[in-house]
Coordinates of C-alpha atoms in Angstrom, one line a residue:
Chain A
M1 CA 155.0 98.3 -49.3
A2 CA 154.7 94.6 -50.0
V3 CA 156.9 93.9 -47.0
E4 CA 154.7 95.9 -44.7
F5 CA 151.6 94.1 -46.0
D6 CA 153.3 90.8 -45.3
V7 CA 154.0 91.8 -41.7
L8 CA 150.4 92.6 -41.2
D9 CA 149.3 89.3 -42.7
H10 CA 146.1 87.4 -42.3
V11 CA 147.2 85.8 -39.1
S12 CA 147.8 89.1 -37.2
I13 CA 144.5 90.5 -38.6
G14 CA 142.7 87.4 -37.4
M15 CA 144.3 87.7 -34.0
F16 CA 143.2 91.3 -33.8
I17 CA 139.6 90.5 -34.7
A18 CA 139.6 87.6 -32.3
A19 CA 141.0 89.8 -29.5
V20 CA 138.4 92.5 -30.1
S21 CA 135.5 90.1 -30.1
T22 CA 136.8 88.3 -27.1
V23 CA 137.0 91.5 -25.1
L24 CA 133.5 92.6 -26.2
A25 CA 131.9 89.2 -25.5
T26 CA 133.6 89.1 -22.1
Y27 CA 132.5 92.6 -21.3
F28 CA 128.8 92.0 -22.4
S29 CA 128.4 88.8 -20.5
L30 CA 130.2 90.0 -17.4
S31 CA 128.0 93.0 -17.2
L32 CA 125.0 90.8 -17.6
I33 CA 126.2 88.6 -14.8
A34 CA 126.9 91.6 -12.7
N35 CA 123.3 92.8 -13.3
H36 CA 122.0 89.3 -12.3
L37 CA 124.1 89.4 -9.1
Y38 CA 123.0 93.0 -8.3
H39 CA 119.3 91.9 -8.7
Y40 CA 119.8 88.6 -7.1
T41 CA 116.1 88.2 -6.1
Q42 CA 115.6 84.5 -7.0
P43 CA 118.7 82.6 -6.2
N44 CA 117.3 79.2 -7.3
L45 CA 116.7 80.5 -10.8
Q46 CA 119.7 82.8 -11.1
R47 CA 122.4 80.5 -9.7
P48 CA 122.2 78.2 -12.8
I49 CA 121.6 81.2 -15.1
V50 CA 124.9 82.8 -13.9
R51 CA 126.7 79.5 -14.3
I52 CA 125.4 79.2 -17.8
L53 CA 126.3 82.8 -18.6
L54 CA 129.8 82.2 -17.4
M55 CA 130.2 80.0 -20.5
V56 CA 130.8 82.9 -22.8
P57 CA 133.8 84.5 -21.0
I58 CA 135.3 81.0 -20.4
Y59 CA 134.9 80.0 -24.0
A60 CA 136.0 83.3 -25.4
I61 CA 139.1 83.7 -23.2
N62 CA 140.0 80.1 -23.5
S63 CA 139.8 80.1 -27.3
F64 CA 141.8 83.3 -27.5
L65 CA 144.5 81.9 -25.2
S66 CA 144.8 78.7 -27.2
L67 CA 144.9 80.8 -30.4
V68 CA 147.8 82.7 -29.0
F69 CA 149.5 79.9 -27.1
S70 CA 148.8 77.1 -29.5
R71 CA 151.1 74.7 -27.6
W72 CA 148.7 74.6 -24.7
S73 CA 145.5 74.5 -26.8
L74 CA 145.0 70.8 -26.0
Y75 CA 144.7 71.4 -22.2
L76 CA 142.7 74.6 -22.7
D77 CA 140.3 72.7 -24.9
L78 CA 139.9 70.0 -22.3
L79 CA 138.9 72.7 -19.8
R80 CA 136.4 74.2 -22.2
D81 CA 134.8 70.8 -23.0
C82 CA 134.4 70.1 -19.3
Y83 CA 132.6 73.4 -18.9
E84 CA 130.3 72.5 -21.8
A85 CA 129.1 69.4 -19.9
Y86 CA 128.7 71.4 -16.8
V87 CA 126.5 73.9 -18.7
V88 CA 124.2 71.2 -19.9
Y89 CA 123.8 69.9 -16.4
N90 CA 123.1 73.4 -15.1
F91 CA 120.5 73.9 -17.8
F92 CA 118.7 70.8 -16.5
N93 CA 118.9 72.3 -13.0
L94 CA 117.4 75.5 -14.4
L95 CA 114.4 73.6 -15.8
L96 CA 113.8 72.0 -12.4
A97 CA 114.0 75.4 -10.8
F98 CA 111.6 76.9 -13.3
I99 CA 109.1 74.1 -12.6
N100 CA 109.4 74.9 -8.9
A101 CA 109.0 78.6 -9.5
D102 CA 105.9 78.0 -11.7
H103 CA 104.4 75.9 -8.9
D104 CA 105.1 78.6 -6.4
S105 CA 103.4 81.2 -8.4
D106 CA 100.5 78.8 -9.1
T107 CA 99.8 78.2 -5.5
R108 CA 100.1 81.9 -4.8
D109 CA 97.6 82.7 -7.6
I110 CA 95.3 80.1 -6.3
E111 CA 95.5 81.5 -2.8
L112 CA 94.8 85.0 -4.1
S113 CA 91.9 84.0 -6.2
S114 CA 90.5 81.8 -3.4
F115 CA 90.5 78.5 -5.4
D116 CA 87.9 79.8 -7.9
D117 CA 89.6 78.6 -11.1
P118 CA 92.8 76.6 -11.2
S119 CA 94.1 76.6 -14.8
E120 CA 92.7 73.6 -16.7
S121 CA 95.9 73.1 -18.8
R122 CA 97.8 72.0 -15.7
A123 CA 96.8 69.1 -13.5
P124 CA 95.9 70.3 -10.1
V125 CA 98.8 69.5 -7.9
P126 CA 98.3 68.7 -4.2
S127 CA 100.3 71.1 -2.1
P128 CA 103.0 69.1 -0.3
S129 CA 102.8 69.2 3.5
S130 CA 106.4 70.4 3.8
S131 CA 105.9 73.4 1.5
S132 CA 106.2 75.9 4.3
S133 CA 109.4 74.4 5.7
S134 CA 111.2 74.2 2.4
S135 CA 109.8 77.2 0.5
S136 CA 113.2 77.9 -0.8
G137 CA 115.6 75.5 -2.5
L138 CA 114.9 72.9 -5.1
D139 CA 112.1 70.7 -4.0
E140 CA 112.2 67.6 -6.1
Q141 CA 109.1 66.2 -4.4
R142 CA 107.1 68.9 -6.2
V143 CA 108.6 68.1 -9.6
I144 CA 107.9 64.4 -9.0
Q145 CA 104.3 65.2 -8.1
I146 CA 103.8 67.3 -11.2
L147 CA 105.3 64.6 -13.3
E148 CA 103.2 61.9 -11.6
A149 CA 100.0 63.8 -12.5
K150 CA 100.7 63.5 -16.2
P151 CA 99.4 60.7 -18.4
P152 CA 101.9 58.3 -20.2
M153 CA 103.6 60.2 -23.0
S154 CA 105.0 59.0 -26.3
H155 CA 108.5 59.8 -27.4
P156 CA 109.2 62.8 -29.7
C157 CA 109.2 62.2 -33.4
P158 CA 112.3 60.2 -34.5
M159 CA 111.9 57.8 -31.5
C160 CA 108.1 57.5 -31.6
C161 CA 108.3 53.7 -32.1
L162 CA 109.5 53.3 -28.5
P163 CA 106.8 52.4 -25.9
K164 CA 105.2 55.2 -24.1
F165 CA 106.9 56.4 -20.9
K166 CA 105.2 57.4 -17.7
P167 CA 106.6 60.6 -16.1
G168 CA 107.3 60.2 -12.5
A169 CA 110.1 59.7 -9.9
A170 CA 111.8 57.0 -11.9
F171 CA 111.7 59.1 -15.1
L172 CA 113.2 62.1 -13.2
R173 CA 115.9 59.8 -11.8
L174 CA 116.7 58.4 -15.2
S175 CA 116.8 61.8 -16.8
K176 CA 119.2 63.0 -14.1
R177 CA 121.5 60.1 -14.6
C178 CA 121.5 60.3 -18.4
I179 CA 122.4 64.0 -18.2
F180 CA 125.0 63.5 -15.4
Q181 CA 126.8 60.8 -17.3
F182 CA 127.8 63.4 -19.9
I183 CA 129.8 65.3 -17.3
L184 CA 131.7 62.1 -16.4
V185 CA 132.2 60.9 -20.0
K186 CA 133.0 64.2 -21.7
P187 CA 136.4 64.9 -20.1
L188 CA 137.5 61.3 -20.9
M189 CA 136.4 61.4 -24.5
V190 CA 137.9 64.8 -25.5
R191 CA 139.7 64.3 -28.8
R192 CA 141.0 66.1 -31.8
Chain B
M1 CA 131.0 51.9 -21.7
I2 CA 134.4 53.2 -20.7
V3 CA 135.1 49.8 -19.2
M4 CA 134.0 48.2 -22.5
V5 CA 136.4 50.4 -24.4
M6 CA 139.2 49.5 -22.0
V7 CA 138.5 45.8 -22.3
V8 CA 138.5 46.1 -26.1
M9 CA 141.7 48.0 -25.9
A10 CA 143.3 45.4 -23.6
A11 CA 142.2 42.6 -25.8
E12 CA 143.7 44.1 -28.9
A13 CA 147.4 43.7 -28.4
V14 CA 148.4 46.1 -31.2
S15 CA 151.6 47.7 -30.3
N16 CA 153.0 49.6 -33.3
A17 CA 152.9 53.2 -32.6
D18 CA 152.0 55.3 -35.6
C19 CA 154.5 58.1 -35.4
I20 CA 152.0 60.8 -36.4
C21 CA 151.7 63.9 -34.3
V22 CA 148.1 63.7 -33.0
R23 CA 146.7 65.8 -30.3
Q24 CA 144.2 64.2 -28.1
A25 CA 143.3 64.2 -24.4
A26 CA 142.5 62.1 -21.4
L27 CA 141.7 58.6 -22.6
A28 CA 143.1 59.4 -26.1
I29 CA 146.4 60.4 -24.6
F30 CA 146.5 57.2 -22.6
L31 CA 145.7 55.1 -25.6
E32 CA 148.2 57.0 -27.8
M33 CA 151.0 56.2 -25.3
R34 CA 150.2 52.5 -25.8
G35 CA 150.0 53.0 -29.6
L36 CA 146.3 52.1 -29.6
Y37 CA 144.7 55.4 -30.5
G38 CA 145.2 55.9 -34.3
D39 CA 143.6 59.3 -35.0
G40 CA 141.1 59.1 -37.9
D41 CA 141.6 55.3 -38.1
L42 CA 138.2 53.6 -38.3
S43 CA 139.5 50.2 -37.6
P44 CA 137.9 48.6 -34.5
S45 CA 141.3 47.6 -33.2
K46 CA 142.2 51.3 -32.7
G47 CA 140.7 53.5 -30.0
Y48 CA 139.6 56.4 -32.2
I49 CA 136.4 54.9 -33.6
W50 CA 135.4 53.8 -30.1
I51 CA 136.1 57.1 -28.5
V52 CA 134.0 58.9 -31.2
M53 CA 131.2 56.4 -30.7
V54 CA 131.1 56.7 -26.9
D55 CA 131.3 60.5 -27.1
N56 CA 128.4 60.6 -29.6
V57 CA 126.3 58.2 -27.7
S58 CA 126.9 60.1 -24.5
I59 CA 126.0 63.5 -25.9
T60 CA 123.0 62.1 -27.7
L61 CA 121.7 60.5 -24.6
A62 CA 122.1 63.6 -22.5
M63 CA 120.5 65.8 -25.2
Y64 CA 117.7 63.3 -25.8
F65 CA 116.7 63.2 -22.1
L66 CA 116.9 67.0 -21.9
V67 CA 114.4 67.1 -24.8
L68 CA 112.3 64.4 -23.3
F69 CA 112.1 66.1 -19.9
Y70 CA 111.2 69.3 -21.6
A71 CA 108.4 67.5 -23.6
A72 CA 107.0 66.1 -20.4
T73 CA 107.0 69.5 -18.6
A74 CA 106.3 71.9 -21.4
P75 CA 103.1 73.4 -19.9
E76 CA 104.9 74.3 -16.7
L77 CA 107.9 75.7 -18.5
Q78 CA 106.0 77.6 -21.1
R79 CA 105.9 80.8 -19.1
F80 CA 109.7 80.9 -18.8
R81 CA 110.4 80.6 -22.6
P82 CA 112.9 77.8 -22.3
V83 CA 113.2 77.1 -26.0
P84 CA 115.3 80.2 -26.8
K85 CA 117.5 79.4 -23.8
F86 CA 117.9 75.9 -25.0
V87 CA 118.7 77.1 -28.5
C88 CA 121.4 79.5 -27.1
I89 CA 123.2 76.7 -25.3
K90 CA 122.7 74.1 -28.1
T91 CA 124.0 76.5 -30.8
V92 CA 127.4 76.8 -29.0
I93 CA 127.7 73.1 -28.5
F94 CA 126.6 72.1 -32.0
L95 CA 128.5 74.9 -33.8
S96 CA 131.8 74.0 -32.1
F97 CA 131.2 70.4 -32.9
W98 CA 130.1 70.8 -36.6
Q99 CA 132.6 73.4 -37.5
G100 CA 135.3 71.1 -36.1
V101 CA 134.0 68.4 -38.5
A102 CA 133.8 70.9 -41.4
I103 CA 137.4 72.1 -40.8
A104 CA 138.6 68.5 -40.6
V105 CA 136.9 67.8 -44.0
L106 CA 138.5 70.9 -45.5
E107 CA 141.9 69.9 -44.2
Y108 CA 141.4 66.4 -45.5
F109 CA 140.7 67.6 -49.0
G110 CA 143.7 69.9 -48.9
I111 CA 141.6 73.1 -49.2
L112 CA 142.9 74.3 -45.9
R113 CA 146.7 74.2 -46.2
G114 CA 149.1 75.7 -43.7
D115 CA 152.3 77.4 -44.5
I116 CA 155.2 76.0 -42.5
T117 CA 157.4 79.0 -43.4
R118 CA 155.0 81.3 -41.5
G119 CA 154.9 78.9 -38.6
W120 CA 151.5 77.4 -39.2
S121 CA 151.3 73.8 -40.1
S122 CA 147.9 72.5 -41.5
A123 CA 147.0 70.9 -38.2
E124 CA 147.8 74.1 -36.3
L125 CA 145.9 76.1 -38.8
S126 CA 142.8 74.1 -38.5
V127 CA 143.0 74.3 -34.7
G128 CA 143.6 78.0 -34.9
L129 CA 140.7 78.5 -37.2
Q130 CA 138.4 76.6 -34.8
E131 CA 139.5 78.8 -31.9
F132 CA 139.2 82.0 -34.0
L133 CA 135.6 81.1 -35.0
I134 CA 134.6 80.4 -31.4
C135 CA 136.0 83.8 -30.4
I136 CA 133.8 85.5 -33.0
E137 CA 130.7 83.4 -32.2
M138 CA 131.0 84.2 -28.5
L139 CA 130.4 87.9 -29.3
F140 CA 127.1 87.0 -30.9
V141 CA 126.2 84.5 -28.2
S142 CA 126.9 87.1 -25.5
I143 CA 124.4 89.5 -27.3
A144 CA 121.9 86.7 -27.6
H145 CA 122.3 85.8 -23.9
S146 CA 121.3 89.3 -22.9
W147 CA 117.9 88.7 -24.6
T148 CA 117.3 85.2 -23.5
F149 CA 118.8 85.3 -20.0
G150 CA 117.8 88.9 -19.3
Y151 CA 117.9 90.2 -15.7
H152 CA 114.9 92.5 -16.0
S153 CA 112.3 90.0 -14.8
F154 CA 114.3 89.5 -11.6
R155 CA 114.3 93.2 -10.7
T156 CA 112.1 94.2 -7.8
E157 CA 110.1 97.4 -7.9
N158 CA 112.4 99.4 -5.6
S159 CA 115.8 98.4 -7.2

């Protein structure tokens, strides 16, 4: 009896739990991705969303593989950390796409309500001349225009001693660089 | 910054390889081959402390600008509920980071001890525990994703 319990020790129970949760997590997120791809109505928003959702199967399968083949865990972890940086970058892209989508629906609302009351919380944004030609795709010009319309802002709480920053094209460029450097640095700095 | 680390490493001509079995990657592997890595060694003549610092500065910078960009565009983004989405992504990154730290601390104080006779050394056990926890967390994250990144708002009327 004691021998049998020893065979089914903590490690194999752990492996079993890990396998079950990996399979379930992969199933849930792959079905969610499949649903997104089936209702692929807004590619600009859904492309980064699907890439972010792919994080779950990649993380789960990766971790399970490196649990089973612990010799290769170093290389598998390297892959996982690279994808983590890619997810952060895609989340930023998703924010940009959201701003564009918000602007699209704003202009549509304004057109429908015949300019009677543009929302006062948002600064009225002049419609770019090229809006008809590039109605799809990420339009950075619009994001820049929305940012330019904002007053200088102070940094959030722990950094509020820093001078105020002015949102605009330079700010967007700086944000992009600061987020993109993570993709470059992360794979180099993986460690145990 | 990478260049800075490389310059520091080149300047420090320390060549005695600590014969400890460390597992690292990329730059860490390169430094280890030259005997300059020194896992857990906080001396500035070893690579470890520099790699930890650069990694932390890099992730902090990226996260800070993500937050700053969100702060600047909050009214436009409000409709899309970006905060739960951000929390979902952030949780994975921070959990995997902090549980790694916690496991390292447990291993350091000898609470987490492997059993060689069963084929698990302490280092392997801590790595395995980290992978095991990520497998479990992913199940919860996948459930959370179906709330935060739901597809229902993208459905058209006829489909």
